[in-house]
Amino acid sequence: MSDVDVRELVVVHAGFGTAAVPYTDGWELQKRTHALRVDDVIPDTVLLMEHEPVYTAGKRTGALDRPLGDPGAPVVDVDRGGKITWHGPGQLTGYPIVRLDDPKDVVGYVRLLERMMMDVCAEFGLETVTVEGHSGLWVPGAPNRKIGSIGIRVARGVAMHGFMLNCDNDLGWFDKIVPCGIRDVGSTSLSAELGRDVPVAEVVPMVERHLAAAFGAVAALHRTKAQLGA
């Protein structure tokens, strides 16, 4: 991360639960926030939210990865890397709008986000692993079960898009696609693995703490969308 503003990480709660954010609204908020960060109007900022149900298809999504027929939620093509995935209630989605150091180490940034989610899962006593050749976070088994995904884009030195961590979402949504273009694996959530309900609200403060540590910030400072100026 950049030495500029390294001790300040702003966190914006964009909408949870009944205030879940339509994906296109969240994407517009990302783009406005990204422009402010590029111009150094704001420090590194993370947007946290739940989305209304939506499938988002990254630039490498193939025709066979997409749902057949009407999947019950819109499919939105986006400019991030990766393939298709689902966002929706019960899943914590985070968009770090952060300036990367020179030289830009995009792979290293992805590893940082994986490590952050791994540390969150460890707080719950859940062992997770990364898988060579595939970004994201997995619960080991036969087969491995994906619990967290990452898809990013870096433009003008500033990252956008980000990560998602399954908390207590309906896993049936993933059955309608080939999640992240990876066949013969399962999807899972903190609730499914721990055998109890783990709502997004319980996970948010852990994610904030581990994000601050990952980005070298003393603490996460909360602002509203209005205070952000986006």
PDB file of C-alpha atoms in Angstrom:
ATOM      1  CA  MET A   1       0.000   0.000   0.000  1.00  0.00           C
ATOM      2  CA  SER A   2       1.028   3.587  -0.467  1.00  0.00           C
ATOM      3  CA  ASP A   3       2.987   5.449   2.188  1.00  0.00           C
ATOM      4  CA  VAL A   4       0.484   8.292   1.722  1.00  0.00           C
ATOM      5  CA  ASP A   5      -2.391   7.989   4.209  1.00  0.00           C
ATOM      6  CA  VAL A   6      -0.985   4.618   5.269  1.00  0.00           C
ATOM      7  CA  ARG A   7      -2.261   5.106   8.821  1.00  0.00           C
ATOM      8  CA  GLU A   8      -5.808   5.975   7.746  1.00  0.00           C
ATOM      9  CA  LEU A   9      -8.342   3.573   6.294  1.00  0.00           C
ATOM     10  CA  VAL A  10     -11.847   4.894   5.788  1.00  0.00           C
ATOM     11  CA  VAL A  11     -14.711   2.383   5.929  1.00  0.00           C
ATOM     12  CA  VAL A  12     -18.130   3.178   4.491  1.00  0.00           C
ATOM     13  CA  HIS A  13     -21.139   1.012   5.362  1.00  0.00           C
ATOM     14  CA  ALA A  14     -23.091   1.393   2.142  1.00  0.00           C
ATOM     15  CA  GLY A  15     -26.090  -0.780   3.037  1.00  0.00           C
ATOM     16  CA  PHE A  16     -26.961  -4.045   4.792  1.00  0.00           C
ATOM     17  CA  GLY A  17     -30.039  -6.179   5.383  1.00  0.00           C
ATOM     18  CA  THR A  18     -33.219  -4.435   4.283  1.00  0.00           C
ATOM     19  CA  ALA A  19     -30.991  -1.634   2.910  1.00  0.00           C
ATOM     20  CA  ALA A  20     -29.037  -4.036   0.664  1.00  0.00           C
ATOM     21  CA  VAL A  21     -27.539  -2.202  -2.300  1.00  0.00           C
ATOM     22  CA  PRO A  22     -28.602  -2.851  -5.918  1.00  0.00           C
ATOM     23  CA  TYR A  23     -25.448  -3.870  -7.762  1.00  0.00           C
ATOM     24  CA  THR A  24     -25.537  -1.043 -10.292  1.00  0.00           C
ATOM     25  CA  ASP A  25     -25.840   1.510  -7.456  1.00  0.00           C
ATOM     26  CA  GLY A  26     -22.841  -0.040  -5.717  1.00  0.00           C
ATOM     27  CA  TRP A  27     -20.850  -0.008  -8.948  1.00  0.00           C
ATOM     28  CA  GLU A  28     -21.587   3.692  -9.469  1.00  0.00           C
ATOM     29  CA  LEU A  29     -20.501   4.395  -5.881  1.00  0.00           C
ATOM     30  CA  GLN A  30     -17.287   2.474  -6.561  1.00  0.00           C
ATOM     31  CA  LYS A  31     -16.543   4.504  -9.673  1.00  0.00           C
ATOM     32  CA  ARG A  32     -17.144   7.830  -7.931  1.00  0.00           C
ATOM     33  CA  THR A  33     -15.006   6.757  -4.974  1.00  0.00           C
ATOM     34  CA  HIS A  34     -12.270   5.522  -7.320  1.00  0.00           C
ATOM     35  CA  ALA A  35     -12.144   8.900  -9.080  1.00  0.00           C
ATOM     36  CA  LEU A  36     -11.774  10.698  -5.739  1.00  0.00           C
ATOM     37  CA  ARG A  37      -8.959   8.355  -4.671  1.00  0.00           C
ATOM     38  CA  VAL A  38      -7.138   8.766  -8.000  1.00  0.00           C
ATOM     39  CA  ASP A  39      -7.184  12.532  -7.446  1.00  0.00           C
ATOM     40  CA  ASP A  40      -6.051  12.118  -3.793  1.00  0.00           C
ATOM     41  CA  VAL A  41      -9.207  13.816  -2.544  1.00  0.00           C
ATOM     42  CA  ILE A  42      -9.780  10.951  -0.108  1.00  0.00           C
ATOM     43  CA  PRO A  43      -7.540   8.354   1.554  1.00  0.00           C
ATOM     44  CA  ASP A  44      -7.738   4.600   0.956  1.00  0.00           C
ATOM     45  CA  THR A  45     -11.399   3.684   1.386  1.00  0.00           C
ATOM     46  CA  VAL A  46     -13.307   0.424   1.717  1.00  0.00           C
ATOM     47  CA  LEU A  47     -16.976   0.149   0.795  1.00  0.00           C
ATOM     48  CA  LEU A  48     -18.753  -2.629   2.701  1.00  0.00           C
ATOM     49  CA  MET A  49     -22.241  -3.812   1.794  1.00  0.00           C
ATOM     50  CA  GLU A  50     -24.692  -6.559   1.044  1.00  0.00           C
ATOM     51  CA  HIS A  51     -26.155  -6.597  -2.445  1.00  0.00           C
ATOM     52  CA  GLU A  52     -29.587  -7.441  -3.700  1.00  0.00           C
ATOM     53  CA  PRO A  53     -29.336 -10.800  -5.549  1.00  0.00           C
ATOM     54  CA  VAL A  54     -27.219 -10.480  -8.699  1.00  0.00           C
ATOM     55  CA  TYR A  55     -24.800 -12.458 -10.834  1.00  0.00           C
ATOM     56  CA  THR A  56     -21.740 -10.518 -11.965  1.00  0.00           C
ATOM     57  CA  ALA A  57     -19.697 -11.769 -14.917  1.00  0.00           C
ATOM     58  CA  GLY A  58     -16.046 -10.759 -15.071  1.00  0.00           C
ATOM     59  CA  LYS A  59     -14.058 -10.367 -18.265  1.00  0.00           C
ATOM     60  CA  ARG A  60     -13.034 -14.049 -18.474  1.00  0.00           C
ATOM     61  CA  THR A  61     -16.578 -15.467 -18.141  1.00  0.00           C
ATOM     62  CA  GLY A  62     -17.319 -18.092 -20.775  1.00  0.00           C
ATOM     63  CA  ALA A  63     -20.702 -18.861 -22.297  1.00  0.00           C
ATOM     64  CA  LEU A  64     -20.890 -22.215 -20.500  1.00  0.00           C
ATOM     65  CA  ASP A  65     -20.239 -20.556 -17.126  1.00  0.00           C
ATOM     66  CA  ARG A  66     -23.431 -18.492 -17.334  1.00  0.00           C
ATOM     67  CA  PRO A  67     -26.842 -19.594 -16.005  1.00  0.00           C
ATOM     68  CA  LEU A  68     -29.287 -21.338 -18.320  1.00  0.00           C
ATOM     69  CA  GLY A  69     -32.690 -19.725 -18.574  1.00  0.00           C
ATOM     70  CA  ASP A  70     -33.875 -17.252 -15.946  1.00  0.00           C
ATOM     71  CA  PRO A  71     -31.741 -17.642 -12.805  1.00  0.00           C
ATOM     72  CA  GLY A  72     -34.029 -15.410 -10.718  1.00  0.00           C
ATOM     73  CA  ALA A  73     -31.544 -12.525 -10.546  1.00  0.00           C
ATOM     74  CA  PRO A  74     -30.001 -10.192 -13.135  1.00  0.00           C
ATOM     75  CA  VAL A  75     -26.670 -11.005 -14.786  1.00  0.00           C
ATOM     76  CA  VAL A  76     -24.407  -7.947 -15.021  1.00  0.00           C
ATOM     77  CA  ASP A  77     -21.203  -7.887 -17.089  1.00  0.00           C
ATOM     78  CA  VAL A  78     -18.477  -5.986 -15.215  1.00  0.00           C
ATOM     79  CA  ASP A  79     -14.936  -4.787 -15.868  1.00  0.00           C
ATOM     80  CA  ARG A  80     -13.172  -6.770 -13.145  1.00  0.00           C
ATOM     81  CA  GLY A  81     -10.987  -9.801 -13.660  1.00  0.00           C
ATOM     82  CA  GLY A  82     -12.245 -13.317 -13.078  1.00  0.00           C
ATOM     83  CA  LYS A  83     -15.404 -15.067 -14.161  1.00  0.00           C
ATOM     84  CA  ILE A  84     -18.995 -15.243 -12.930  1.00  0.00           C
ATOM     85  CA  THR A  85     -20.158 -15.227  -9.340  1.00  0.00           C
ATOM     86  CA  TRP A  86     -23.194 -14.354  -7.225  1.00  0.00           C
ATOM     87  CA  HIS A  87     -23.729 -11.544  -4.735  1.00  0.00           C
ATOM     88  CA  GLY A  88     -26.681 -11.190  -2.412  1.00  0.00           C
ATOM     89  CA  PRO A  89     -28.137 -11.134   1.089  1.00  0.00           C
ATOM     90  CA  GLY A  90     -26.076 -12.920   3.725  1.00  0.00           C
ATOM     91  CA  GLN A  91     -22.819 -12.321   1.870  1.00  0.00           C
ATOM     92  CA  LEU A  92     -20.404  -9.568   2.896  1.00  0.00           C
ATOM     93  CA  THR A  93     -19.005  -7.784  -0.137  1.00  0.00           C
ATOM     94  CA  GLY A  94     -16.078  -5.397   0.220  1.00  0.00           C
ATOM     95  CA  TYR A  95     -14.649  -2.966  -2.309  1.00  0.00           C
ATOM     96  CA  PRO A  96     -11.257  -1.594  -1.221  1.00  0.00           C
ATOM     97  CA  ILE A  97     -10.557   1.549  -3.248  1.00  0.00           C
ATOM     98  CA  VAL A  98      -6.845   1.717  -2.474  1.00  0.00           C
ATOM     99  CA  ARG A  99      -3.711   3.015  -4.149  1.00  0.00           C
ATOM    100  CA  LEU A 100      -1.144   0.287  -4.846  1.00  0.00           C
ATOM    101  CA  ASP A 101       2.577   0.790  -4.405  1.00  0.00           C
ATOM    102  CA  ASP A 102       4.934   1.097  -7.364  1.00  0.00           C
ATOM    103  CA  PRO A 103       5.797  -1.220  -8.942  1.00  0.00           C
ATOM    104  CA  LYS A 104       2.212  -2.489  -8.952  1.00  0.00           C
ATOM    105  CA  ASP A 105       2.016  -6.013  -7.532  1.00  0.00           C
ATOM    106  CA  VAL A 106      -1.514  -7.087  -8.400  1.00  0.00           C
ATOM    107  CA  VAL A 107      -0.901 -10.729  -7.458  1.00  0.00           C
ATOM    108  CA  GLY A 108       0.496  -9.624  -4.116  1.00  0.00           C
ATOM    109  CA  TYR A 109      -2.611  -7.520  -3.535  1.00  0.00           C
ATOM    110  CA  VAL A 110      -4.854 -10.521  -4.234  1.00  0.00           C
ATOM    111  CA  ARG A 111      -2.804 -12.590  -1.772  1.00  0.00           C
ATOM    112  CA  LEU A 112      -3.260  -9.819   0.825  1.00  0.00           C
ATOM    113  CA  LEU A 113      -7.052  -9.997   0.487  1.00  0.00           C
ATOM    114  CA  GLU A 114      -6.962 -13.797   0.697  1.00  0.00           C
ATOM    115  CA  ARG A 115      -4.876 -13.564   3.880  1.00  0.00           C
ATOM    116  CA  MET A 116      -7.311 -11.065   5.374  1.00  0.00           C
ATOM    117  CA  MET A 117     -10.286 -13.383   4.810  1.00  0.00           C
ATOM    118  CA  MET A 118      -8.270 -16.331   6.097  1.00  0.00           C
ATOM    119  CA  ASP A 119      -7.549 -14.422   9.315  1.00  0.00           C
ATOM    120  CA  VAL A 120     -11.250 -13.646   9.721  1.00  0.00           C
ATOM    121  CA  CYS A 121     -12.171 -17.314   9.312  1.00  0.00           C
ATOM    122  CA  ALA A 122      -9.444 -18.287  11.782  1.00  0.00           C
ATOM    123  CA  GLU A 123     -11.103 -16.089  14.410  1.00  0.00           C
ATOM    124  CA  PHE A 124     -14.127 -18.349  14.066  1.00  0.00           C
ATOM    125  CA  GLY A 125     -11.904 -21.419  14.438  1.00  0.00           C
ATOM    126  CA  LEU A 126     -12.367 -22.354  10.770  1.00  0.00           C
ATOM    127  CA  GLU A 127      -9.392 -23.638   8.793  1.00  0.00           C
ATOM    128  CA  THR A 128      -9.171 -22.320   5.241  1.00  0.00           C
ATOM    129  CA  VAL A 129      -6.657 -22.650   2.432  1.00  0.00           C
ATOM    130  CA  THR A 130      -5.729 -21.051  -0.861  1.00  0.00           C
ATOM    131  CA  VAL A 131      -5.585 -23.150  -4.019  1.00  0.00           C
ATOM    132  CA  GLU A 132      -2.762 -22.847  -6.536  1.00  0.00           C
ATOM    133  CA  GLY A 133      -3.993 -21.315  -9.763  1.00  0.00           C
ATOM    134  CA  HIS A 134      -7.297 -20.053  -8.324  1.00  0.00           C
ATOM    135  CA  SER A 135      -7.848 -16.837  -6.380  1.00  0.00           C
ATOM    136  CA  GLY A 136     -10.126 -16.815  -3.358  1.00  0.00           C
ATOM    137  CA  LEU A 137     -10.462 -18.828  -0.171  1.00  0.00           C
ATOM    138  CA  TRP A 138     -11.431 -22.447   0.338  1.00  0.00           C
ATOM    139  CA  VAL A 139     -12.401 -24.855   3.110  1.00  0.00           C
ATOM    140  CA  PRO A 140     -10.326 -27.991   2.509  1.00  0.00           C
ATOM    141  CA  GLY A 141     -12.104 -31.253   1.783  1.00  0.00           C
ATOM    142  CA  ALA A 142     -13.100 -33.617  -0.976  1.00  0.00           C
ATOM    143  CA  PRO A 143     -13.962 -31.529  -2.847  1.00  0.00           C
ATOM    144  CA  ASN A 144     -12.727 -28.187  -1.563  1.00  0.00           C
ATOM    145  CA  ARG A 145     -15.545 -25.741  -0.820  1.00  0.00           C
ATOM    146  CA  LYS A 146     -15.232 -22.077  -1.770  1.00  0.00           C
ATOM    147  CA  ILE A 147     -16.110 -19.601   0.975  1.00  0.00           C
ATOM    148  CA  GLY A 148     -14.577 -16.363  -0.330  1.00  0.00           C
ATOM    149  CA  SER A 149     -13.935 -14.895  -3.766  1.00  0.00           C
ATOM    150  CA  ILE A 150     -11.808 -12.083  -5.162  1.00  0.00           C
ATOM    151  CA  GLY A 151     -12.061 -10.131  -8.393  1.00  0.00           C
ATOM    152  CA  ILE A 152     -10.279  -6.824  -8.887  1.00  0.00           C
ATOM    153  CA  ARG A 153      -9.377  -4.166 -11.409  1.00  0.00           C
ATOM    154  CA  VAL A 154      -6.542  -1.631 -11.142  1.00  0.00           C
ATOM    155  CA  ALA A 155      -6.909   1.640 -13.046  1.00  0.00           C
ATOM    156  CA  ARG A 156      -4.599   4.659 -12.755  1.00  0.00           C
ATOM    157  CA  GLY A 157      -2.823   2.941  -9.877  1.00  0.00           C
ATOM    158  CA  VAL A 158      -5.937   2.487  -7.732  1.00  0.00           C
ATOM    159  CA  ALA A 159      -7.702  -0.832  -7.164  1.00  0.00           C
ATOM    160  CA  MET A 160     -11.453  -1.343  -7.255  1.00  0.00           C
ATOM    161  CA  HIS A 161     -13.915  -4.238  -7.033  1.00  0.00           C
ATOM    162  CA  GLY A 162     -12.683  -6.610  -4.317  1.00  0.00           C
ATOM    163  CA  PHE A 163     -13.796  -9.577  -2.210  1.00  0.00           C
ATOM    164  CA  MET A 164     -16.853 -11.403  -0.977  1.00  0.00           C
ATOM    165  CA  LEU A 165     -17.196 -13.656   2.049  1.00  0.00           C
ATOM    166  CA  ASN A 166     -20.151 -16.004   2.438  1.00  0.00           C
ATOM    167  CA  CYS A 167     -21.704 -15.590   5.884  1.00  0.00           C
ATOM    168  CA  ASP A 168     -25.294 -16.882   6.055  1.00  0.00           C
ATOM    169  CA  ASN A 169     -26.405 -16.665   2.432  1.00  0.00           C
ATOM    170  CA  ASP A 170     -28.516 -19.142   0.469  1.00  0.00           C
ATOM    171  CA  LEU A 171     -25.940 -21.333  -1.279  1.00  0.00           C
ATOM    172  CA  GLY A 172     -28.495 -22.520  -3.824  1.00  0.00           C
ATOM    173  CA  TRP A 173     -27.803 -19.434  -5.947  1.00  0.00           C
ATOM    174  CA  PHE A 174     -24.389 -20.869  -6.839  1.00  0.00           C
ATOM    175  CA  ASP A 175     -25.959 -24.026  -8.277  1.00  0.00           C
ATOM    176  CA  LYS A 176     -27.222 -22.061 -11.274  1.00  0.00           C
ATOM    177  CA  ILE A 177     -23.745 -21.073 -12.532  1.00  0.00           C
ATOM    178  CA  VAL A 178     -20.195 -22.376 -12.656  1.00  0.00           C
ATOM    179  CA  PRO A 179     -18.903 -20.188  -9.815  1.00  0.00           C
ATOM    180  CA  CYS A 180     -15.694 -18.405 -10.837  1.00  0.00           C
ATOM    181  CA  GLY A 181     -15.513 -20.791 -13.795  1.00  0.00           C
ATOM    182  CA  ILE A 182     -14.336 -23.675 -11.590  1.00  0.00           C
ATOM    183  CA  ARG A 183     -16.145 -26.997 -12.025  1.00  0.00           C
ATOM    184  CA  ASP A 184     -16.415 -29.937  -9.632  1.00  0.00           C
ATOM    185  CA  VAL A 185     -16.127 -27.862  -6.456  1.00  0.00           C
ATOM    186  CA  GLY A 186     -18.687 -26.721  -3.908  1.00  0.00           C
ATOM    187  CA  SER A 187     -19.635 -23.440  -2.302  1.00  0.00           C
ATOM    188  CA  THR A 188     -19.994 -22.944   1.416  1.00  0.00           C
ATOM    189  CA  SER A 189     -20.476 -20.297   4.091  1.00  0.00           C
ATOM    190  CA  LEU A 190     -19.412 -19.582   7.655  1.00  0.00           C
ATOM    191  CA  SER A 191     -22.861 -20.650   8.840  1.00  0.00           C
ATOM    192  CA  ALA A 192     -22.734 -23.948   6.952  1.00  0.00           C
ATOM    193  CA  GLU A 193     -19.258 -24.784   8.221  1.00  0.00           C
ATOM    194  CA  LEU A 194     -19.770 -23.735  11.840  1.00  0.00           C
ATOM    195  CA  GLY A 195     -23.244 -25.194  12.247  1.00  0.00           C
ATOM    196  CA  ARG A 196     -24.762 -21.955  13.523  1.00  0.00           C
ATOM    197  CA  ASP A 197     -26.048 -18.726  12.059  1.00  0.00           C
ATOM    198  CA  VAL A 198     -23.222 -16.279  11.386  1.00  0.00           C
ATOM    199  CA  PRO A 199     -24.842 -13.059  10.128  1.00  0.00           C
ATOM    200  CA  VAL A 200     -23.023 -10.385   8.166  1.00  0.00           C
ATOM    201  CA  ALA A 201     -23.285  -8.025  11.153  1.00  0.00           C
ATOM    202  CA  GLU A 202     -21.107 -10.382  13.209  1.00  0.00           C
ATOM    203  CA  VAL A 203     -18.436 -10.563  10.510  1.00  0.00           C
ATOM    204  CA  VAL A 204     -18.180  -6.860   9.610  1.00  0.00           C
ATOM    205  CA  PRO A 205     -16.085  -5.718  12.623  1.00  0.00           C
ATOM    206  CA  MET A 206     -13.658  -8.618  12.147  1.00  0.00           C
ATOM    207  CA  VAL A 207     -13.200  -7.774   8.476  1.00  0.00           C
ATOM    208  CA  GLU A 208     -12.623  -4.110   9.339  1.00  0.00           C
ATOM    209  CA  ARG A 209      -9.977  -4.985  11.917  1.00  0.00           C
ATOM    210  CA  HIS A 210      -8.098  -7.372   9.648  1.00  0.00           C
ATOM    211  CA  LEU A 211      -8.318  -5.010   6.671  1.00  0.00           C
ATOM    212  CA  ALA A 212      -6.795  -2.219   8.760  1.00  0.00           C
ATOM    213  CA  ALA A 213      -3.967  -4.550   9.797  1.00  0.00           C
ATOM    214  CA  ALA A 214      -3.410  -5.697   6.201  1.00  0.00           C
ATOM    215  CA  PHE A 215      -3.206  -2.133   4.912  1.00  0.00           C
ATOM    216  CA  GLY A 216      -0.980  -0.935   7.762  1.00  0.00           C
ATOM    217  CA  ALA A 217      -3.621   1.336   9.250  1.00  0.00           C
ATOM    218  CA  VAL A 218      -3.900   2.051  12.966  1.00  0.00           C
ATOM    219  CA  ALA A 219      -7.684   1.769  12.801  1.00  0.00           C
ATOM    220  CA  ALA A 220     -10.629   1.852  10.434  1.00  0.00           C
ATOM    221  CA  LEU A 221     -12.360   5.241  10.463  1.00  0.00           C
ATOM    222  CA  HIS A 222     -16.064   5.167   9.657  1.00  0.00           C
ATOM    223  CA  ARG A 223     -17.736   7.629   7.340  1.00  0.00           C
ATOM    224  CA  THR A 224     -21.106   7.759   5.637  1.00  0.00           C
ATOM    225  CA  LYS A 225     -21.521   8.010   1.874  1.00  0.00           C
ATOM    226  CA  ALA A 226     -22.341  11.697   2.317  1.00  0.00           C
ATOM    227  CA  GLN A 227     -19.174  12.320   4.332  1.00  0.00           C
ATOM    228  CA  LEU A 228     -17.181  10.500   1.682  1.00  0.00           C
ATOM    229  CA  GLY A 229     -18.308  13.024  -0.876  1.00  0.00           C
ATOM    230  CA  ALA A 230     -19.033  10.351  -3.467  1.00  0.00           C
TER     231      ALA A 230
END
